[in-house]
XYZ file of C-alpha atoms in Angstrom:
261
model
C 16.319 5.864 3.712
C 19.959 4.880 4.496
C 18.932 3.327 7.925
C 16.252 1.246 6.387
C 18.548 0.049 3.727
C 21.118 -0.794 6.263
C 18.406 -3.185 7.947
C 17.500 -4.606 4.564
C 13.996 -3.159 4.944
C 12.537 -2.570 1.409
C 11.207 0.947 1.980
C 11.243 3.579 -0.902
C 11.395 7.058 -0.404
C 7.740 7.240 -1.286
C 6.993 4.733 1.352
C 8.727 6.894 4.066
C 6.946 10.037 2.694
C 3.545 8.260 2.937
C 4.059 6.984 6.489
C 5.431 10.492 7.721
C 2.674 12.427 6.283
C 0.250 10.295 8.430
C 2.162 9.866 11.529
C 4.386 11.592 14.136
C 8.231 10.814 14.057
C 11.410 11.371 15.985
C 15.000 11.160 14.756
C 18.065 10.758 16.882
C 21.119 12.770 15.711
C 24.787 12.425 16.342
C 27.107 15.259 15.041
C 24.382 16.229 12.497
C 23.793 12.656 11.268
C 20.561 10.922 11.789
C 21.380 7.556 13.614
C 17.763 6.544 14.709
C 14.069 6.960 13.892
C 10.731 6.102 15.583
C 7.156 6.843 14.273
C 3.768 6.575 15.650
C 0.362 6.770 14.065
C -2.765 7.940 16.014
C -6.147 6.060 15.636
C -8.628 8.237 17.218
C -7.728 9.503 20.921
C -7.441 6.179 22.396
C -5.349 4.004 20.150
C -2.002 4.111 18.067
C 0.420 2.046 16.204
C 4.159 2.433 16.303
C 6.924 1.395 13.774
C 9.999 2.382 11.715
C 11.906 2.169 14.905
C 15.512 1.951 13.671
C 19.189 2.595 15.112
C 22.097 2.474 12.986
C 23.995 -0.773 13.485
C 27.240 1.102 14.429
C 25.213 2.947 17.383
C 23.318 -0.068 18.713
C 23.945 -1.135 22.295
C 24.254 2.371 23.679
C 20.691 3.121 24.745
C 19.679 4.979 21.822
C 16.770 2.781 21.008
C 15.436 3.259 24.565
C 15.698 7.164 24.148
C 13.722 7.032 20.937
C 11.113 4.743 22.562
C 10.713 6.764 25.527
C 9.988 9.962 23.409
C 7.650 8.013 21.380
C 5.651 6.753 24.307
C 5.507 10.294 25.909
C 4.134 11.650 22.801
C 1.578 9.083 22.199
C 0.426 8.892 25.945
C -2.204 7.917 27.098
C -3.170 5.867 23.889
C -2.878 2.071 23.748
C -0.184 1.271 21.396
C 0.370 -1.648 19.052
C 3.550 -2.510 17.247
C 5.049 -5.423 15.458
C 8.530 -6.305 16.866
C 11.594 -8.149 15.378
C 13.295 -10.537 17.482
C 16.063 -8.042 18.297
C 13.377 -5.548 19.595
C 11.507 -7.719 21.998
C 13.479 -7.077 25.210
C 13.357 -3.270 24.611
C 9.557 -3.260 24.354
C 8.984 -5.759 27.116
C 10.951 -3.492 29.398
C 8.392 -0.735 28.704
C 5.418 -3.004 29.439
C 4.571 -4.329 26.029
C 3.131 -7.835 26.076
C 2.823 -10.186 22.975
C -0.523 -10.855 21.571
C 0.227 -12.551 18.299
C 2.475 -13.274 15.486
C 2.492 -11.789 11.896
C 3.958 -13.772 8.962
C 5.352 -11.949 5.872
C 4.430 -13.770 2.534
C 5.894 -12.498 -0.762
C 6.830 -13.518 -4.238
C 5.190 -13.631 -7.642
C 2.081 -15.719 -8.007
C 2.643 -18.894 -9.875
C -0.576 -18.684 -11.903
C -2.597 -15.805 -13.198
C -5.731 -15.608 -11.004
C -9.259 -15.328 -12.397
C -11.166 -12.282 -11.002
C -14.381 -13.276 -8.938
C -17.599 -12.536 -10.422
C -18.536 -8.763 -10.348
C -21.713 -9.629 -8.341
C -19.444 -10.939 -5.573
C -16.279 -8.483 -5.537
C -16.162 -5.168 -7.423
C -13.821 -1.950 -7.357
C -14.412 0.347 -4.413
C -16.715 3.406 -5.285
C -16.447 6.665 -3.361
C -19.809 5.709 -1.938
C -18.285 2.856 -0.256
C -16.013 4.744 2.051
C -18.223 4.930 5.083
C -18.962 1.247 5.037
C -15.267 0.384 4.693
C -14.459 2.695 7.732
C -17.121 0.859 9.826
C -15.951 -2.670 8.633
C -12.323 -1.657 9.630
C -13.496 -0.436 13.077
C -15.231 -3.779 13.563
C -12.253 -5.686 12.702
C -9.640 -3.583 14.640
C -11.417 -1.624 17.346
C -9.554 1.403 15.928
C -10.738 4.734 14.234
C -8.542 4.759 11.374
C -10.313 7.050 9.047
C -7.422 9.210 7.903
C -5.097 6.246 7.189
C -7.906 4.454 5.203
C -8.721 7.695 3.323
C -4.988 7.832 2.120
C -4.887 4.191 1.247
C -7.936 4.156 -0.785
C -6.757 7.343 -2.561
C -3.241 5.869 -3.262
C -4.114 2.240 -4.177
C -6.610 0.041 -5.911
C -9.403 -1.308 -3.728
C -12.220 -3.874 -3.824
C -15.164 -4.725 -1.778
C -17.014 -8.128 -1.395
C -20.794 -7.876 -1.692
C -23.522 -9.886 0.148
C -27.033 -8.879 -1.246
C -25.465 -5.851 -2.753
C -23.927 -4.713 0.530
C -20.170 -4.506 1.043
C -19.113 -6.958 3.762
C -15.518 -6.854 3.403
C -12.707 -5.021 1.580
C -9.030 -5.206 0.442
C -6.555 -2.448 -0.844
C -3.255 -2.960 -2.669
C -0.716 -0.188 -3.325
C 2.941 0.201 -4.652
C 5.239 -0.605 -1.543
C 8.776 -1.872 -1.344
C 9.864 -4.226 -4.182
C 6.408 -4.404 -5.627
C 2.781 -4.301 -4.370
C 1.543 -4.970 -0.907
C -2.044 -6.269 -0.494
C -3.604 -4.950 2.787
C -5.673 -4.329 4.696
C -7.813 -7.408 3.848
C -11.128 -7.256 6.057
C -13.697 -9.973 5.578
C -16.066 -12.205 7.570
C -14.447 -15.382 6.694
C -11.354 -17.028 5.108
C -13.234 -17.674 1.889
C -14.095 -14.123 1.640
C -10.545 -12.941 2.319
C -9.403 -15.374 -0.498
C -11.891 -13.984 -2.902
C -10.811 -10.385 -2.219
C -7.125 -11.238 -2.519
C -7.714 -13.058 -5.912
C -9.541 -9.925 -7.263
C -6.423 -7.954 -6.394
C -3.939 -10.518 -7.926
C -6.120 -10.747 -11.214
C -5.691 -7.054 -11.503
C -1.913 -6.988 -10.706
C -0.957 -9.982 -12.827
C 2.716 -11.464 -12.530
C 4.260 -8.816 -10.347
C 6.094 -9.050 -6.896
C 3.381 -9.155 -4.187
C 3.650 -8.926 -0.250
C 0.875 -9.898 2.133
C 1.385 -9.686 6.053
C -1.171 -11.960 7.751
C -1.666 -13.172 11.299
C -1.053 -16.749 12.054
C -4.742 -16.825 13.219
C -5.939 -15.982 9.753
C -5.446 -19.548 8.322
C -4.291 -17.921 4.922
C -0.639 -19.199 5.162
C -0.798 -22.712 3.546
C -2.897 -21.019 0.685
C -0.528 -18.089 0.171
C 2.224 -20.584 -0.135
C 0.295 -22.720 -2.653
C -0.174 -19.771 -4.836
C 3.613 -18.801 -4.719
C 3.609 -16.333 -1.900
C 6.363 -17.966 0.396
C 6.661 -16.958 4.048
C 10.080 -15.115 4.423
C 9.836 -13.811 8.077
C 7.540 -13.120 10.915
C 7.049 -10.516 13.688
C 5.650 -10.449 17.174
C 2.546 -8.283 17.701
C 2.839 -6.633 21.097
C 0.375 -4.085 22.876
C 0.900 -1.581 25.741
C -2.351 -0.759 27.284
C -5.845 -2.360 26.811
C -6.417 -3.536 23.201
C -10.005 -3.027 21.904
C -11.506 -6.327 20.820
C -12.788 -7.018 17.398
C -16.542 -6.540 17.367
C -16.954 -8.555 14.208
C -18.227 -10.118 12.247
C -15.579 -8.571 10.046
C -12.044 -9.547 10.974
C -8.742 -8.553 9.771
C -6.918 -11.082 7.401
C -3.967 -9.018 6.258
C -2.586 -5.816 7.601
C -1.588 -2.596 5.719
C 1.996 -3.096 6.723
C 3.879 -4.059 9.927
C 4.030 -0.353 10.940
C 0.485 0.674 10.532
C -1.121 -2.686 11.625
């Protein structure tokens, strides 16, 4: 917690706990004090994401980040690994073979107006019977097998599915995170459907602080700013290995957070 607070990252103890229960982590200690962390999350036997890679400011520039990253890569090998890098971390990851594949923009704030919920025939709350469909939609959108993560997200948050002819064709999950709530993942077949799912979540949440992390290719940025969620930062998405392409038609419009992808 102290390390993430030093970096002005908004993690709560509950957010660290959620992440560490799902992932594999390393800490770097000096004289019994934790001065660095790195965590990775397995998605099946072939893919993983990495994040929460922090070195205390007073200990930076001494190769500690490299030690943590090398331990993480050895542990996750031979999986393809995706991460979202700050500007400061780019060189470290590039030296280890990561290449940039996109940009994630962080939007946050309190929505300006109360959103009306879409019609129940279009968007409804997730039911237990929807889980297999959600897992399939997520794999279409990411190429990853994220069953354990999705199970925890559904259990800990509020979820919605978007329907076509009574069949779920997209989903969104919101949960407590950081300063308020995060909305993500959001998986849909079109920008219009993604907006409908986000509107359903916002109608339920009301006037609370909300964060959404979305790719620059999602075309959600201008709409998010119009409703009061301003862009406050970005990160470079990088991959080491062969990234599985999205098979569609479902696509990822907002991620669970910058660590999980």
